[in-house]
C-alpha atoms as an extended CHARMM CRD file, in Angstrom:
* protein
*
       191  EXT
         1         1  MET       CA            140.8070000000       55.7160000000       97.2930000000  PROA      1               0.0000000000
         2         2  LEU       CA            137.3890000000       57.0420000000       98.3020000000  PROA      2               0.0000000000
         3         3  THR       CA            137.2010000000       60.5670000000       99.6870000000  PROA      3               0.0000000000
         4         4  LEU       CA            134.0090000000       62.1370000000      100.9820000000  PROA      4               0.0000000000
         5         5  HSD       CA            133.8770000000       65.9300000000      100.7910000000  PROA      5               0.0000000000
         6         6  ARG       CA            131.1410000000       67.0490000000      103.1910000000  PROA      6               0.0000000000
         7         7  GLY       CA            129.5970000000       70.4790000000      103.0780000000  PROA      7               0.0000000000
         8         8  ALA       CA            126.8930000000       71.8530000000      105.3590000000  PROA      8               0.0000000000
         9         9  VAL       CA            124.1600000000       69.8650000000      103.5910000000  PROA      9               0.0000000000
        10        10  ASP       CA            125.4360000000       68.0290000000      100.5240000000  PROA      10              0.0000000000
        11        11  ALA       CA            128.4840000000       65.9180000000       99.8320000000  PROA      11              0.0000000000
        12        12  VAL       CA            130.5820000000       64.5860000000       96.9650000000  PROA      12              0.0000000000
        13        13  LEU       CA            132.1240000000       61.1360000000       97.0550000000  PROA      13              0.0000000000
        14        14  VAL       CA            135.2920000000       61.0060000000       94.9600000000  PROA      14              0.0000000000
        15        15  GLN       CA            136.9490000000       57.8280000000       93.6810000000  PROA      15              0.0000000000
        16        16  ASP       CA            140.4470000000       58.7530000000       92.4950000000  PROA      16              0.0000000000
        17        17  ASP       CA            139.7610000000       61.5800000000       89.9950000000  PROA      17              0.0000000000
        18        18  ARG       CA            136.0480000000       60.8840000000       89.3500000000  PROA      18              0.0000000000
        19        19  ILE       CA            132.7420000000       61.6770000000       91.0270000000  PROA      19              0.0000000000
        20        20  ALA       CA            131.4300000000       58.4240000000       92.5360000000  PROA      20              0.0000000000
        21        21  ALA       CA            128.2920000000       59.8510000000       94.1710000000  PROA      21              0.0000000000
        22        22  LEU       CA            126.5080000000       63.0870000000       95.0260000000  PROA      22              0.0000000000
        23        23  GLY       CA            123.8960000000       63.5890000000       97.6890000000  PROA      23              0.0000000000
        24        24  PRO       CA            122.9870000000       64.4760000000      101.2510000000  PROA      24              0.0000000000
        25        25  ALA       CA            126.0510000000       64.4390000000      103.5040000000  PROA      25              0.0000000000
        26        26  GLY       CA            124.5290000000       62.1450000000      106.1270000000  PROA      26              0.0000000000
        27        27  GLU       CA            123.3830000000       59.5500000000      103.6020000000  PROA      27              0.0000000000
        28        28  LEU       CA            126.7200000000       59.3730000000      101.7790000000  PROA      28              0.0000000000
        29        29  ALA       CA            128.6680000000       59.2020000000      105.0580000000  PROA      29              0.0000000000
        30        30  ALA       CA            126.4820000000       56.3260000000      106.2770000000  PROA      30              0.0000000000
        31        31  ALA       CA            126.7730000000       54.4690000000      102.9750000000  PROA      31              0.0000000000
        32        32  HSD       CA            130.5880000000       54.8200000000      102.8200000000  PROA      32              0.0000000000
        33        33  PRO       CA            131.9430000000       54.5750000000      106.3990000000  PROA      33              0.0000000000
        34        34  GLY       CA            135.4520000000       53.6860000000      105.1940000000  PROA      34              0.0000000000
        35        35  ALA       CA            135.9110000000       56.7860000000      103.0420000000  PROA      35              0.0000000000
        36        36  ARG       CA            138.4610000000       59.4200000000      104.0020000000  PROA      36              0.0000000000
        37        37  VAL       CA            136.4790000000       62.5130000000      105.0280000000  PROA      37              0.0000000000
        38        38  ARG       CA            137.1680000000       66.1400000000      104.1910000000  PROA      38              0.0000000000
        39        39  ASP       CA            134.7870000000       68.3250000000      106.1850000000  PROA      39              0.0000000000
        40        40  TRP       CA            133.9940000000       71.8340000000      105.0020000000  PROA      40              0.0000000000
        41        41  PRO       CA            131.9580000000       73.2220000000      107.9460000000  PROA      41              0.0000000000
        42        42  GLY       CA            129.3100000000       75.6290000000      106.6980000000  PROA      42              0.0000000000
        43        43  GLY       CA            130.4530000000       75.0430000000      103.1200000000  PROA      43              0.0000000000
        44        44  ARG       CA            128.4230000000       74.7600000000       99.9520000000  PROA      44              0.0000000000
        45        45  ILE       CA            129.8710000000       72.3560000000       97.3770000000  PROA      45              0.0000000000
        46        46  THR       CA            129.3870000000       73.4690000000       93.7720000000  PROA      46              0.0000000000
        47        47  GLY       CA            130.7370000000       72.8350000000       90.3110000000  PROA      47              0.0000000000
        48        48  GLY       CA            133.0530000000       75.8060000000       90.6220000000  PROA      48              0.0000000000
        49        49  LEU       CA            133.2820000000       78.8480000000       88.3750000000  PROA      49              0.0000000000
        50        50  VAL       CA            134.1930000000       79.3150000000       84.7310000000  PROA      50              0.0000000000
        51        51  GLU       CA            136.4700000000       82.2520000000       83.8500000000  PROA      51              0.0000000000
        52        52  PRO       CA            135.5860000000       83.4630000000       80.3450000000  PROA      52              0.0000000000
        53        53  ALA       CA            138.2350000000       86.2180000000       80.3910000000  PROA      53              0.0000000000
        54        54  ALA       CA            141.1570000000       83.8450000000       81.0550000000  PROA      54              0.0000000000
        55        55  VAL       CA            143.0090000000       84.6690000000       77.8170000000  PROA      55              0.0000000000
        56        56  GLU       CA            142.9250000000       88.3830000000       78.7040000000  PROA      56              0.0000000000
        57        57  LEU       CA            143.9450000000       87.7210000000       82.3150000000  PROA      57              0.0000000000
        58        58  LEU       CA            146.7920000000       85.3330000000       81.5550000000  PROA      58              0.0000000000
        59        59  GLU       CA            148.1870000000       86.4530000000       78.1770000000  PROA      59              0.0000000000
        60        60  ARG       CA            147.6220000000       90.2050000000       78.2920000000  PROA      60              0.0000000000
        61        61  ARG       CA            147.8970000000       91.0910000000       81.9880000000  PROA      61              0.0000000000
        62        62  TYR       CA            150.8820000000       90.9340000000       84.3210000000  PROA      62              0.0000000000
        63        63  HSD       CA            150.4570000000       89.3780000000       87.7840000000  PROA      63              0.0000000000
        64        64  PRO       CA            153.2950000000       90.7860000000       89.9090000000  PROA      64              0.0000000000
        65        65  ASP       CA            155.2670000000       88.7140000000       92.3570000000  PROA      65              0.0000000000
        66        66  PRO       CA            154.6050000000       90.1330000000       95.8610000000  PROA      66              0.0000000000
        67        67  ARG       CA            158.3870000000       90.3970000000       96.3360000000  PROA      67              0.0000000000
        68        68  GLU       CA            158.4950000000       93.0040000000       93.5580000000  PROA      68              0.0000000000
        69        69  GLY       CA            156.9580000000       95.5570000000       95.9250000000  PROA      69              0.0000000000
        70        70  ILE       CA            154.4220000000       96.8540000000       93.3690000000  PROA      70              0.0000000000
        71        71  GLY       CA            151.3440000000       95.1430000000       94.7770000000  PROA      71              0.0000000000
        72        72  THR       CA            149.6310000000       92.0310000000       93.5430000000  PROA      72              0.0000000000
        73        73  ALA       CA            146.8180000000       93.4360000000       91.4060000000  PROA      73              0.0000000000
        74        74  PRO       CA            147.0070000000       92.4960000000       87.7010000000  PROA      74              0.0000000000
        75        75  ARG       CA            148.3470000000       95.3090000000       85.5360000000  PROA      75              0.0000000000
        76        76  GLU       CA            149.2670000000       96.0640000000       81.9500000000  PROA      76              0.0000000000
        77        77  LEU       CA            151.7130000000       93.5470000000       80.5180000000  PROA      77              0.0000000000
        78        78  PRO       CA            155.1920000000       95.1590000000       80.3420000000  PROA      78              0.0000000000
        79        79  ALA       CA            156.7410000000       95.3740000000       76.8860000000  PROA      79              0.0000000000
        80        80  GLY       CA            159.5110000000       92.8730000000       76.1800000000  PROA      80              0.0000000000
        81        81  LEU       CA            158.6410000000       90.5320000000       79.0480000000  PROA      81              0.0000000000
        82        82  SER       CA            160.7300000000       87.3510000000       78.8160000000  PROA      82              0.0000000000
        83        83  ASP       CA            159.0690000000       83.9280000000       78.5140000000  PROA      83              0.0000000000
        84        84  PRO       CA            160.1590000000       82.8890000000       82.0310000000  PROA      84              0.0000000000
        85        85  ALA       CA            158.7140000000       86.1180000000       83.4990000000  PROA      85              0.0000000000
        86        86  LEU       CA            155.4730000000       85.6670000000       81.5230000000  PROA      86              0.0000000000
        87        87  GLY       CA            155.2490000000       82.0550000000       82.7150000000  PROA      87              0.0000000000
        88        88  GLY       CA            155.6530000000       83.1940000000       86.3300000000  PROA      88              0.0000000000
        89        89  SER       CA            152.9620000000       85.8200000000       85.8290000000  PROA      89              0.0000000000
        90        90  ALA       CA            150.5990000000       83.2360000000       84.3260000000  PROA      90              0.0000000000
        91        91  ARG       CA            151.1990000000       80.8330000000       87.2340000000  PROA      91              0.0000000000
        92        92  ARG       CA            150.4160000000       83.5930000000       89.7560000000  PROA      92              0.0000000000
        93        93  GLY       CA            147.2900000000       84.4690000000       87.7730000000  PROA      93              0.0000000000
        94        94  LEU       CA            146.2230000000       80.8220000000       87.7930000000  PROA      94              0.0000000000
        95        95  GLN       CA            146.7510000000       80.6290000000       91.5590000000  PROA      95              0.0000000000
        96        96  ALA       CA            144.4560000000       83.6500000000       91.9570000000  PROA      96              0.0000000000
        97        97  LEU       CA            141.7860000000       81.9590000000       89.8090000000  PROA      97              0.0000000000
        98        98  LEU       CA            141.9770000000       78.7690000000       91.8810000000  PROA      98              0.0000000000
        99        99  ALA       CA            141.6200000000       80.8600000000       95.0580000000  PROA      99              0.0000000000
       100       100  ARG       CA            138.3230000000       82.2300000000       93.6780000000  PROA      100             0.0000000000
       101       101  GLY       CA            136.9200000000       78.7340000000       93.0310000000  PROA      101             0.0000000000
       102       102  VAL       CA            137.5350000000       78.6420000000       89.2780000000  PROA      102             0.0000000000
       103       103  THR       CA            137.5450000000       75.0980000000       87.8950000000  PROA      103             0.0000000000
       104       104  ALA       CA            137.4980000000       75.9090000000       84.1540000000  PROA      104             0.0000000000
       105       105  VAL       CA            138.8320000000       78.6170000000       81.8720000000  PROA      105             0.0000000000
       106       106  VAL       CA            137.9050000000       79.6000000000       78.3320000000  PROA      106             0.0000000000
       107       107  GLY       CA            140.6360000000       79.3780000000       75.6940000000  PROA      107             0.0000000000
       108       108  PRO       CA            142.2970000000       78.9520000000       73.3630000000  PROA      108             0.0000000000
       109       109  PHE       CA            145.6400000000       80.1580000000       74.6580000000  PROA      109             0.0000000000
       110       110  THR       CA            148.0690000000       81.2050000000       71.9390000000  PROA      110             0.0000000000
       111       111  LEU       CA            151.2780000000       81.8320000000       73.8870000000  PROA      111             0.0000000000
       112       112  PRO       CA            153.1550000000       78.5450000000       74.4760000000  PROA      112             0.0000000000
       113       113  VAL       CA            154.3900000000       79.4850000000       77.9610000000  PROA      113             0.0000000000
       114       114  VAL       CA            150.8350000000       80.3540000000       79.0700000000  PROA      114             0.0000000000
       115       115  ARG       CA            149.4000000000       77.2440000000       77.4050000000  PROA      115             0.0000000000
       116       116  THR       CA            151.9280000000       75.1410000000       79.3640000000  PROA      116             0.0000000000
       117       117  ALA       CA            151.0770000000       76.8510000000       82.6730000000  PROA      117             0.0000000000
       118       118  VAL       CA            147.3420000000       76.3000000000       82.1000000000  PROA      118             0.0000000000
       119       119  ALA       CA            147.8840000000       72.6380000000       81.1820000000  PROA      119             0.0000000000
       120       120  ARG       CA            149.9750000000       72.0630000000       84.3140000000  PROA      120             0.0000000000
       121       121  SER       CA            147.3700000000       73.7680000000       86.5250000000  PROA      121             0.0000000000
       122       122  GLY       CA            144.8200000000       71.0410000000       85.8410000000  PROA      122             0.0000000000
       123       123  LEU       CA            142.0470000000       73.5210000000       85.0220000000  PROA      123             0.0000000000
       124       124  ALA       CA            139.6220000000       72.3990000000       82.3310000000  PROA      124             0.0000000000
       125       125  VAL       CA            139.8940000000       74.5100000000       79.1610000000  PROA      125             0.0000000000
       126       126  LEU       CA            136.5780000000       75.1670000000       77.4270000000  PROA      126             0.0000000000
       127       127  ALA       CA            136.0790000000       76.3510000000       73.8660000000  PROA      127             0.0000000000
       128       128  ALA       CA            134.7750000000       79.8960000000       73.4610000000  PROA      128             0.0000000000
       129       129  ASP       CA            131.5050000000       78.5560000000       72.0560000000  PROA      129             0.0000000000
       130       130  ALA       CA            130.8620000000       76.1470000000       74.9870000000  PROA      130             0.0000000000
       131       131  PRO       CA            127.6040000000       76.7910000000       76.8670000000  PROA      131             0.0000000000
       132       132  PHE       CA            128.2990000000       78.3820000000       80.2640000000  PROA      132             0.0000000000
       133       133  ASP       CA            127.4640000000       81.4540000000       82.3270000000  PROA      133             0.0000000000
       134       134  ARG       CA            129.5630000000       84.2070000000       80.7160000000  PROA      134             0.0000000000
       135       135  GLU       CA            129.6630000000       86.4610000000       83.7730000000  PROA      135             0.0000000000
       136       136  PRO       CA            133.3080000000       86.8130000000       84.9120000000  PROA      136             0.0000000000
       137       137  ALA       CA            134.2000000000       84.5960000000       87.8600000000  PROA      137             0.0000000000
       138       138  GLY       CA            135.3220000000       87.5380000000       89.9610000000  PROA      138             0.0000000000
       139       139  THR       CA            131.8370000000       89.0450000000       89.9560000000  PROA      139             0.0000000000
       140       140  SER       CA            129.5430000000       86.0630000000       89.6280000000  PROA      140             0.0000000000
       141       141  GLN       CA            127.9130000000       84.1670000000       92.4420000000  PROA      141             0.0000000000
       142       142  PRO       CA            128.9400000000       80.5370000000       92.7640000000  PROA      142             0.0000000000
       143       143  PRO       CA            126.5920000000       78.1930000000       90.9280000000  PROA      143             0.0000000000
       144       144  PRO       CA            123.9630000000       76.4050000000       92.9900000000  PROA      144             0.0000000000
       145       145  ALA       CA            125.0450000000       73.1900000000       94.6590000000  PROA      145             0.0000000000
       146       146  PHE       CA            124.0720000000       70.1650000000       92.5900000000  PROA      146             0.0000000000
       147       147  GLY       CA            122.1110000000       72.3600000000       90.2110000000  PROA      147             0.0000000000
       148       148  ARG       CA            122.5510000000       72.1650000000       86.4700000000  PROA      148             0.0000000000
       149       149  GLY       CA            125.3630000000       70.1550000000       84.9760000000  PROA      149             0.0000000000
       150       150  ASP       CA            128.2000000000       72.0580000000       83.3680000000  PROA      150             0.0000000000
       151       151  PRO       CA            130.2480000000       71.5450000000       80.2010000000  PROA      151             0.0000000000
       152       152  HSD       CA            133.0770000000       69.7140000000       81.9510000000  PROA      152             0.0000000000
       153       153  GLY       CA            131.0350000000       67.1130000000       83.8070000000  PROA      153             0.0000000000
       154       154  TRP       CA            130.0840000000       68.5590000000       87.1850000000  PROA      154             0.0000000000
       155       155  GLY       CA            127.1530000000       66.7690000000       88.6680000000  PROA      155             0.0000000000
       156       156  MET       CA            127.6260000000       63.6370000000       86.5710000000  PROA      156             0.0000000000
       157       157  ILE       CA            128.5080000000       60.3670000000       88.2610000000  PROA      157             0.0000000000
       158       158  GLY       CA            131.7230000000       59.2510000000       86.5830000000  PROA      158             0.0000000000
       159       159  GLY       CA            132.5820000000       62.8310000000       85.5490000000  PROA      159             0.0000000000
       160       160  ARG       CA            135.8730000000       64.4120000000       86.4930000000  PROA      160             0.0000000000
       161       161  ALA       CA            135.8870000000       65.4960000000       90.1520000000  PROA      161             0.0000000000
       162       162  ASP       CA            136.2630000000       69.2490000000       89.6420000000  PROA      162             0.0000000000
       163       163  PHE       CA            134.4050000000       71.3820000000       92.1790000000  PROA      163             0.0000000000
       164       164  ALA       CA            134.6990000000       74.2100000000       94.6590000000  PROA      164             0.0000000000
       165       165  VAL       CA            133.5140000000       74.7440000000       98.2000000000  PROA      165             0.0000000000
       166       166  PHE       CA            132.1670000000       78.1640000000       99.1400000000  PROA      166             0.0000000000
       167       167  GLY       CA            131.1690000000       79.3110000000      102.5880000000  PROA      167             0.0000000000
       168       168  PRO       CA            129.9860000000       80.0820000000      105.0250000000  PROA      168             0.0000000000
       169       169  ILE       CA            126.5430000000       79.6740000000      103.4980000000  PROA      169             0.0000000000
       170       170  GLY       CA            124.5060000000       82.8580000000      103.5470000000  PROA      170             0.0000000000
       171       171  ALA       CA            127.3580000000       85.0510000000      104.7920000000  PROA      171             0.0000000000
       172       172  ALA       CA            127.7800000000       88.4160000000      103.1190000000  PROA      172             0.0000000000
       173       173  ASP       CA            131.4540000000       87.6320000000      102.5900000000  PROA      173             0.0000000000
       174       174  GLU       CA            131.0430000000       84.1130000000      101.1760000000  PROA      174             0.0000000000
       175       175  ARG       CA            134.4570000000       83.0110000000       99.9310000000  PROA      175             0.0000000000
       176       176  CYS       CA            136.1680000000       80.0270000000       98.3960000000  PROA      176             0.0000000000
       177       177  LEU       CA            137.1550000000       77.4910000000      101.0500000000  PROA      177             0.0000000000
       178       178  ALA       CA            138.6250000000       74.9600000000       98.6140000000  PROA      178             0.0000000000
       179       179  THR       CA            139.0660000000       74.1830000000       94.9350000000  PROA      179             0.0000000000
       180       180  VAL       CA            139.3450000000       70.5540000000       93.8310000000  PROA      180             0.0000000000
       181       181  LEU       CA            140.5640000000       69.4830000000       90.3790000000  PROA      181             0.0000000000
       182       182  ALA       CA            140.5150000000       65.8290000000       89.3130000000  PROA      182             0.0000000000
       183       183  GLY       CA            139.9140000000       64.8460000000       92.9360000000  PROA      183             0.0000000000
       184       184  ARG       CA            142.9240000000       66.7800000000       94.3140000000  PROA      184             0.0000000000
       185       185  ILE       CA            142.6400000000       69.8110000000       96.5680000000  PROA      185             0.0000000000
       186       186  VAL       CA            144.5810000000       72.4670000000       94.6560000000  PROA      186             0.0000000000
       187       187  PHE       CA            143.5180000000       75.4220000000       96.8080000000  PROA      187             0.0000000000
       188       188  ARG       CA            142.5590000000       75.5430000000      100.4620000000  PROA      188             0.0000000000
       189       189  GLY       CA            141.5130000000       78.8460000000      101.9870000000  PROA      189             0.0000000000
       190       190  ARG       CA            142.6090000000       79.9440000000      105.3940000000  PROA      190             0.0000000000
       191       191  SER       CA            140.1360000000       80.0060000000      108.2430000000  PROA      191             0.0000000000
């Protein structure tokens, strides 16, 4: 199935889990009138962010469940945390990364329960020596739309359809509108 993700200026055409085309939104829409359309008004489509501190965030920090009543900010990992509780923490941490527009994390992950959660999330796992911007995702600006390619295929026709949509363009509070992994929307922000 063809899906056209349209931002304010540029667009990504996705065929199943792969990038079929990149370019100006109007041109791609005209060339593929039968494609399902996902509009991201005011959005800027990019390759997403890489989180270099993922091992620290997921294996050494605890992400509380909001029902615990202790807030949601990551905190020191409690001693003696069970595998199921650590797995839940890792899944909540992964959800927070997806909500920031992260499409890849840096590993390797040594704890089996965390490794499983990361694998199930669909996020690309990069080696520590892979070339990427090492600024943490929480503080970095999103990469430019259709700028340089990245280590996991963004911007390459036939590459895996991993990208994020940030917007509104130019706003002081630019935020993640959507995160797409392998052609599937895995996070959608609220308007």
